[in-house]
Each structure stands twice: as C-alpha cells, then as structure tokens.
C-alpha cells in the first residue's frame, strides 16, 4: 500500500497529538520560544485522522495551516499544553508528543512591559524555573498499564561526547515511552522544513532509520510503528 492508500487501521481509536512550540511569557509583550513550526505534528494529526482515528490536536503556536477533520485545542504555555494533553489523554489509545515544550519558564512574569532605565547596571537578569515534563507525566500516569501508547520526539544536535543515536537511546530509556522519533536538528535542519530524516527507536530495542523524506511520509511510518502496539479494540 502506498501512502494515501492505507487501510483505516485507526478506526475507532482516539489519538492525541501535541504540536508546535510553547511560549513562556516574560511580560505582556515578550516570551521565550523555540523554532518549532508544528509541521510534523500537524502531519501526524492529519494522517491519524485519514486512517480513521478521532484526533485531538493540542496546538501551540502553529506556523502551518490547521488540518481539517480534527479537534483543535489551542494552547500557549507549557503548563497550558500539559493540562490540555492530560485532559485529552483520558481514554485515548495513543498520545504523540510532537510539540517542542519549553523546559524552563521565567520565574517571574512582569505585569507590565519591562522597561530600560538610564542605568545599565540595573538591567534585568532572567531567572528560569523548570516546567513539568508532560511526556514523563503521561508515562507515570499509566502506572504500568500499556494504554495509551505514548510516543515521544527528540530533537538532538549531538555533542562532542555522544552521537545523536546514543542521546536518543538514553532519552528513550529516561522517558519510558513506547516509541521515540529521533530527529537530528540544527539551524537549517528539521525545523520549518517540509522534510525530515528520523530514526524510530522502539522501547523493545527496534530501530528503523528513515532517510530524508516528507513529514507526511514520516507521519505514516510513525503510525505504522504505533498500530502493532495498540491493545485490542474494546468492542
Ligand atoms: N517534553 C515534554 N515536556 C517537557 C519537555 C519535553 O513532554 N517539559 C517532550 C517533548 O514533547 C518530546 C520529548 O519530551 O516528545 C523529548 O523532548 P526533548 O526536549 O528532546 O527532551 P528533554 O527531556 O526536554 O531533554 P533535553 O534536555 O534534551 O531538552
Ligand atoms: Ca527539552
């Protein structure tokens, strides 16, 4: 079967996808953000809907058009995203965390716009505090059960000590999810582009390399990996 001619193997299933990048406000006009466009998550939501799933897309500042045929919950911050995902995850068969969730938020959010003064010595310093890890929370909440299937994404640049693949394996183990979509990123790779090259790492040790292809094809291959992990449908 080619892409676009797939069976409706997610009929009767509920799928939650988070997509985009969260923004953490500093004051009423400024935020800390990231470079995620939401394109891969939107492709996943659209593909799951086309395969018959009832899809909730938790959308954080998407820079691409919304797909049709899915329920959209718009969020801004990581905390809002967490709340929306946890709510939607109740009774879901699959949760895909494609969103780039801010790891940290400013410890304080100014009520009014932060202003410069004449004294550079008084320039502000921003203190950050950690946001909750939504993916880990989902894995912990199912407490040993296998539902929902939880899929994480990892954007890695690699570092001098460890390869992107090593970092991905460590992250999969740390997060405890069922599948990790590992993505090598850089300033010109991965973000806001129509293509992606990924490795699908399964919690069972499986590994599938996907050479650079469209984010739509990546979405189908991710779902192909998820379907065998689903519990038998309740009829
Ligand atoms: N994630 C999440 N909540 C967070 C941060 C990340 O749910 N507060 C999810 C992302 O949606 C993604 C996965 O965790 O599916 C991995 O995100 P990533 O940023 O690669 O991992 P981190 O654990 O935040 O580690 P790092 O220090 O490498 O950023
Ligand atoms: Ca992170």
Short mmCIF file of C-alpha atoms and ligand atoms in Angstrom, two decimals:
data_model
loop_
_atom_site.label_atom_id
_atom_site.label_comp_id
_atom_site.label_asym_id
_atom_site.label_seq_id
_atom_site.Cartn_x
_atom_site.Cartn_y
_atom_site.Cartn_z
CA UNK A 1 0.00 0.00 0.00
CA UNK A 2 1.33 3.42 -0.90
CA UNK A 3 0.98 6.48 1.27
CA UNK A 4 -2.54 7.86 0.88
CA UNK A 5 -3.96 4.44 0.09
CA UNK A 6 -3.70 2.97 3.56
CA UNK A 7 -6.22 0.94 5.44
CA UNK A 8 -8.26 2.66 8.09
CA UNK A 9 -6.30 0.88 10.80
CA UNK A 10 -7.04 3.58 13.40
CA UNK A 11 -10.82 3.42 13.04
CA UNK A 12 -12.47 3.52 16.46
CA UNK A 13 -9.27 4.80 18.09
CA UNK A 14 -8.65 8.09 19.86
CA UNK A 15 -5.36 9.80 19.13
CA UNK A 16 -3.95 12.90 20.83
CA UNK A 17 -1.17 14.84 19.14
CA UNK A 18 0.62 17.86 20.58
CA UNK A 19 2.31 20.09 18.03
CA UNK A 20 4.12 23.39 17.72
CA UNK A 21 6.21 25.26 20.23
CA UNK A 22 5.18 26.63 23.59
CA UNK A 23 5.89 30.23 24.57
CA UNK A 24 6.70 31.32 28.09
CA UNK A 25 5.83 34.95 28.77
CA UNK A 26 8.32 37.39 30.29
CA UNK A 27 5.93 40.31 30.26
CA UNK A 28 2.76 41.18 28.28
CA UNK A 29 4.69 41.58 25.01
CA UNK A 30 7.66 39.19 25.23
CA UNK A 31 8.21 35.48 25.53
CA UNK A 32 10.80 32.71 25.45
CA UNK A 33 10.05 30.47 22.50
CA UNK A 34 11.58 27.97 20.13
CA UNK A 35 11.82 27.26 16.43
CA UNK A 36 9.23 24.51 16.08
CA UNK A 37 6.71 25.14 13.28
CA UNK A 38 4.35 22.33 14.21
CA UNK A 39 4.56 20.84 10.74
CA UNK A 40 5.46 17.28 11.78
CA UNK A 41 2.78 17.18 14.48
CA UNK A 42 0.14 18.52 12.10
CA UNK A 43 1.15 15.87 9.55
CA UNK A 44 0.69 13.22 12.25
CA UNK A 45 -2.73 14.52 13.24
CA UNK A 46 -3.87 14.61 9.61
CA UNK A 47 -2.51 11.12 8.91
CA UNK A 48 -4.17 9.65 12.01
CA UNK A 49 -7.50 11.21 11.02
CA UNK A 50 -7.15 9.84 7.48
CA UNK A 51 -6.59 6.39 8.98
CA UNK A 52 -9.87 6.64 10.85
CA UNK A 53 -8.90 7.97 14.29
CA UNK A 54 -10.75 10.59 16.28
CA UNK A 55 -7.95 13.10 16.71
CA UNK A 56 -7.37 15.87 19.24
CA UNK A 57 -4.60 18.25 18.20
CA UNK A 58 -3.17 20.28 21.07
CA UNK A 59 -1.71 23.17 19.12
CA UNK A 60 0.93 25.59 20.41
CA UNK A 61 1.63 28.50 18.07
CA UNK A 62 1.50 26.61 14.80
CA UNK A 63 3.13 28.21 11.79
CA UNK A 64 1.35 25.89 9.37
CA UNK A 65 -2.35 25.60 8.46
CA UNK A 66 -4.58 23.53 10.72
CA UNK A 67 -5.60 20.15 9.31
CA UNK A 68 -9.29 19.54 8.72
CA UNK A 69 -11.24 16.82 10.47
CA UNK A 70 -9.50 17.06 13.84
CA UNK A 71 -10.47 18.70 17.13
CA UNK A 72 -8.08 21.52 17.92
CA UNK A 73 -7.24 22.81 21.40
CA UNK A 74 -5.08 25.94 21.19
CA UNK A 75 -2.55 26.47 23.98
CA UNK A 76 0.23 28.94 24.73
CA UNK A 77 2.48 27.87 27.59
CA UNK A 78 3.90 24.50 28.60
CA UNK A 79 1.57 24.42 31.59
CA UNK A 80 -1.46 25.02 29.36
CA UNK A 81 -0.23 22.32 27.00
CA UNK A 82 0.21 19.88 29.88
CA UNK A 83 -3.31 20.49 31.09
CA UNK A 84 -4.83 20.11 27.62
CA UNK A 85 -2.85 16.94 26.84
CA UNK A 86 -3.64 15.30 30.18
CA UNK A 87 -7.34 16.08 29.74
CA UNK A 88 -7.42 14.75 26.19
CA UNK A 89 -5.34 11.69 27.12
CA UNK A 90 -8.11 10.27 29.31
CA UNK A 91 -9.40 7.28 27.40
CA UNK A 92 -7.06 7.88 24.47
CA UNK A 93 -5.37 4.99 22.65
CA UNK A 94 -2.32 6.97 21.54
CA UNK A 95 -0.62 10.18 22.66
CA UNK A 96 2.05 11.66 20.41
CA UNK A 97 4.16 14.42 21.96
CA UNK A 98 5.44 16.17 18.86
CA UNK A 99 5.35 19.62 20.47
CA UNK A 100 8.51 21.41 21.47
CA UNK A 101 7.71 22.05 25.11
CA UNK A 102 9.73 24.74 26.86
CA UNK A 103 11.92 23.10 29.50
CA UNK A 104 12.03 26.31 31.54
CA UNK A 105 9.89 29.37 32.08
CA UNK A 106 10.78 32.73 33.58
CA UNK A 107 10.44 32.53 37.35
CA UNK A 108 8.54 35.80 37.28
CA UNK A 109 6.17 37.23 34.74
CA UNK A 110 6.08 41.03 34.80
CA UNK A 111 2.57 42.53 34.87
CA UNK A 112 3.71 45.49 32.78
CA UNK A 113 6.25 45.73 29.95
CA UNK A 114 9.82 45.55 31.23
CA UNK A 115 11.48 48.95 30.63
CA UNK A 116 15.07 50.08 30.23
CA UNK A 117 16.33 52.66 32.68
CA UNK A 118 19.24 55.10 32.34
CA UNK A 119 21.37 52.81 34.49
CA UNK A 120 22.75 49.79 32.60
CA UNK A 121 23.81 48.30 35.92
CA UNK A 122 20.10 47.88 36.66
CA UNK A 123 19.50 45.72 33.55
CA UNK A 124 17.37 42.72 34.47
CA UNK A 125 18.53 39.15 34.78
CA UNK A 126 16.06 36.43 33.90
CA UNK A 127 15.80 33.54 36.31
CA UNK A 128 14.28 30.36 34.93
CA UNK A 129 12.37 27.58 36.64
CA UNK A 130 11.67 24.13 35.28
CA UNK A 131 8.41 23.22 33.57
CA UNK A 132 6.74 19.85 34.18
CA UNK A 133 7.76 17.06 31.81
CA UNK A 134 4.47 16.25 30.10
CA UNK A 135 5.71 13.07 28.43
CA UNK A 136 7.09 11.61 31.64
CA UNK A 137 3.89 12.53 33.42
CA UNK A 138 1.88 10.58 30.84
CA UNK A 139 4.09 7.52 31.22
CA UNK A 140 3.91 7.71 35.02
CA UNK A 141 0.13 8.20 34.98
CA UNK A 142 -0.49 4.93 33.18
CA UNK A 143 1.33 3.22 36.04
CA UNK A 144 2.46 0.03 34.32
CA UNK A 145 -0.60 -0.24 32.07
CA UNK A 146 0.08 -0.18 28.34
CA UNK A 147 -2.61 2.29 27.36
CA UNK A 148 -2.26 4.83 25.93
CA UNK A 149 0.67 4.12 23.65
CA UNK A 150 2.98 7.09 24.27
CA UNK A 151 5.22 8.45 21.52
CA UNK A 152 7.95 11.00 22.17
CA UNK A 153 10.07 13.10 19.89
CA UNK A 154 13.67 14.04 20.46
CA UNK A 155 15.47 16.81 18.69
CA UNK A 156 19.18 16.36 19.18
CA UNK A 157 22.21 18.14 17.76
CA UNK A 158 24.68 15.58 19.13
CA UNK A 159 27.57 16.72 21.27
CA UNK A 160 31.30 16.01 21.27
CA UNK A 161 30.93 13.06 23.66
CA UNK A 162 27.85 11.29 22.36
CA UNK A 163 26.24 10.68 18.99
CA UNK A 164 22.67 11.63 18.20
CA UNK A 165 21.73 7.94 18.31
CA UNK A 166 23.26 7.45 21.77
CA UNK A 167 21.46 10.51 23.07
CA UNK A 168 18.22 9.16 21.60
CA UNK A 169 18.57 5.77 23.27
CA UNK A 170 19.32 7.40 26.61
CA UNK A 171 16.33 9.69 26.22
CA UNK A 172 14.00 6.80 25.35
CA UNK A 173 15.11 4.95 28.49
CA UNK A 174 14.77 8.07 30.64
CA UNK A 175 11.31 8.94 29.35
CA UNK A 176 9.90 5.42 29.41
CA UNK A 177 7.75 5.96 26.32
CA UNK A 178 6.99 3.24 23.76
CA UNK A 179 8.48 4.90 20.71
CA UNK A 180 10.89 7.78 20.25
CA UNK A 181 11.10 9.67 16.97
CA UNK A 182 14.69 10.83 16.90
CA UNK A 183 15.45 13.86 14.85
CA UNK A 184 18.83 15.41 14.17
CA UNK A 185 18.41 19.16 14.19
CA UNK A 186 20.45 22.23 13.51
CA UNK A 187 19.74 25.76 12.39
CA UNK A 188 18.83 24.60 8.91
CA UNK A 189 17.68 21.05 9.65
CA UNK A 190 14.44 19.74 10.99
CA UNK A 191 12.64 22.97 11.75
CA UNK A 192 10.08 24.58 9.45
CA UNK A 193 11.11 22.40 6.53
CA UNK A 194 8.76 20.06 4.64
CA UNK A 195 11.17 17.15 5.02
CA UNK A 196 12.62 15.22 7.90
CA UNK A 197 15.14 12.42 8.46
CA UNK A 198 14.46 10.42 11.59
CA UNK A 199 15.20 7.20 13.39
CA UNK A 200 12.31 5.40 15.07
CA UNK A 201 13.50 3.85 18.32
CA UNK A 202 11.19 1.31 19.93
CA UNK A 203 11.21 0.54 23.65
CA UNK A 204 11.66 -3.12 22.61
CA UNK A 205 15.05 -2.23 21.09
CA UNK A 206 13.86 -1.99 17.49
CA UNK A 207 15.32 0.71 15.31
CA UNK A 208 14.17 1.99 11.94
CA UNK A 209 16.09 4.60 10.03
CA UNK A 210 14.03 6.83 7.76
CA UNK A 211 16.12 8.69 5.18
CA UNK A 212 15.13 12.25 4.37
CA UNK A 213 11.53 12.26 3.18
CA UNK A 214 8.39 14.36 3.55
CA UNK A 215 6.95 14.92 7.01
CA UNK A 216 3.76 13.31 5.67
CA UNK A 217 5.63 10.07 4.96
CA UNK A 218 7.33 10.24 8.37
CA UNK A 219 3.88 10.60 9.92
CA UNK A 220 2.62 7.44 8.17
CA UNK A 221 5.70 5.48 9.24
CA UNK A 222 5.31 6.59 12.85
CA UNK A 223 1.69 5.42 12.79
CA UNK A 224 2.77 2.14 11.15
CA UNK A 225 5.04 1.59 14.17
CA UNK A 226 2.28 2.52 16.64
CA UNK A 227 -0.51 0.30 15.27
CA UNK A 228 1.07 -3.03 16.37
CA UNK A 229 1.49 -1.59 19.89
CA UNK A 230 -2.23 -0.93 20.31
CA UNK A 231 -4.26 -3.02 22.71
CA UNK A 232 -7.05 -4.99 21.02
CA UNK A 233 -10.07 -2.73 20.47
CA UNK A 234 -12.85 -2.89 23.05
CA UNK A 235 -15.95 -3.97 21.14
N1 LIG B 1 8.63 17.06 26.56
C1 LIG B 1 7.56 17.18 27.43
N2 LIG B 1 7.61 18.10 28.44
C2 LIG B 1 8.69 18.89 28.59
C3 LIG B 1 9.79 18.77 27.71
C4 LIG B 1 9.71 17.84 26.69
O1 LIG B 1 6.59 16.45 27.29
N3 LIG B 1 8.71 19.79 29.58
C5 LIG B 1 8.54 16.03 25.50
C6 LIG B 1 8.63 16.56 24.09
O2 LIG B 1 7.34 16.86 23.58
C7 LIG B 1 9.25 15.38 23.36
C8 LIG B 1 10.12 14.71 24.41
O3 LIG B 1 9.63 15.17 25.66
O4 LIG B 1 8.28 14.45 22.93
C9 LIG B 1 11.56 14.99 24.32
O5 LIG B 1 11.79 16.36 24.33
P1 LIG B 1 13.28 16.89 24.40
O6 LIG B 1 13.26 18.38 24.52
O7 LIG B 1 14.05 16.27 23.29
O8 LIG B 1 13.76 16.18 25.77
P2 LIG B 1 14.07 16.71 27.21
O9 LIG B 1 13.72 15.61 28.15
O10 LIG B 1 13.44 18.03 27.45
O11 LIG B 1 15.64 16.80 27.23
P3 LIG B 1 16.64 17.95 26.70
O12 LIG B 1 17.40 18.37 27.92
O13 LIG B 1 17.49 17.22 25.69
O14 LIG B 1 15.85 19.06 26.09
CA1 LIG B 2 13.70 19.85 26.10
#
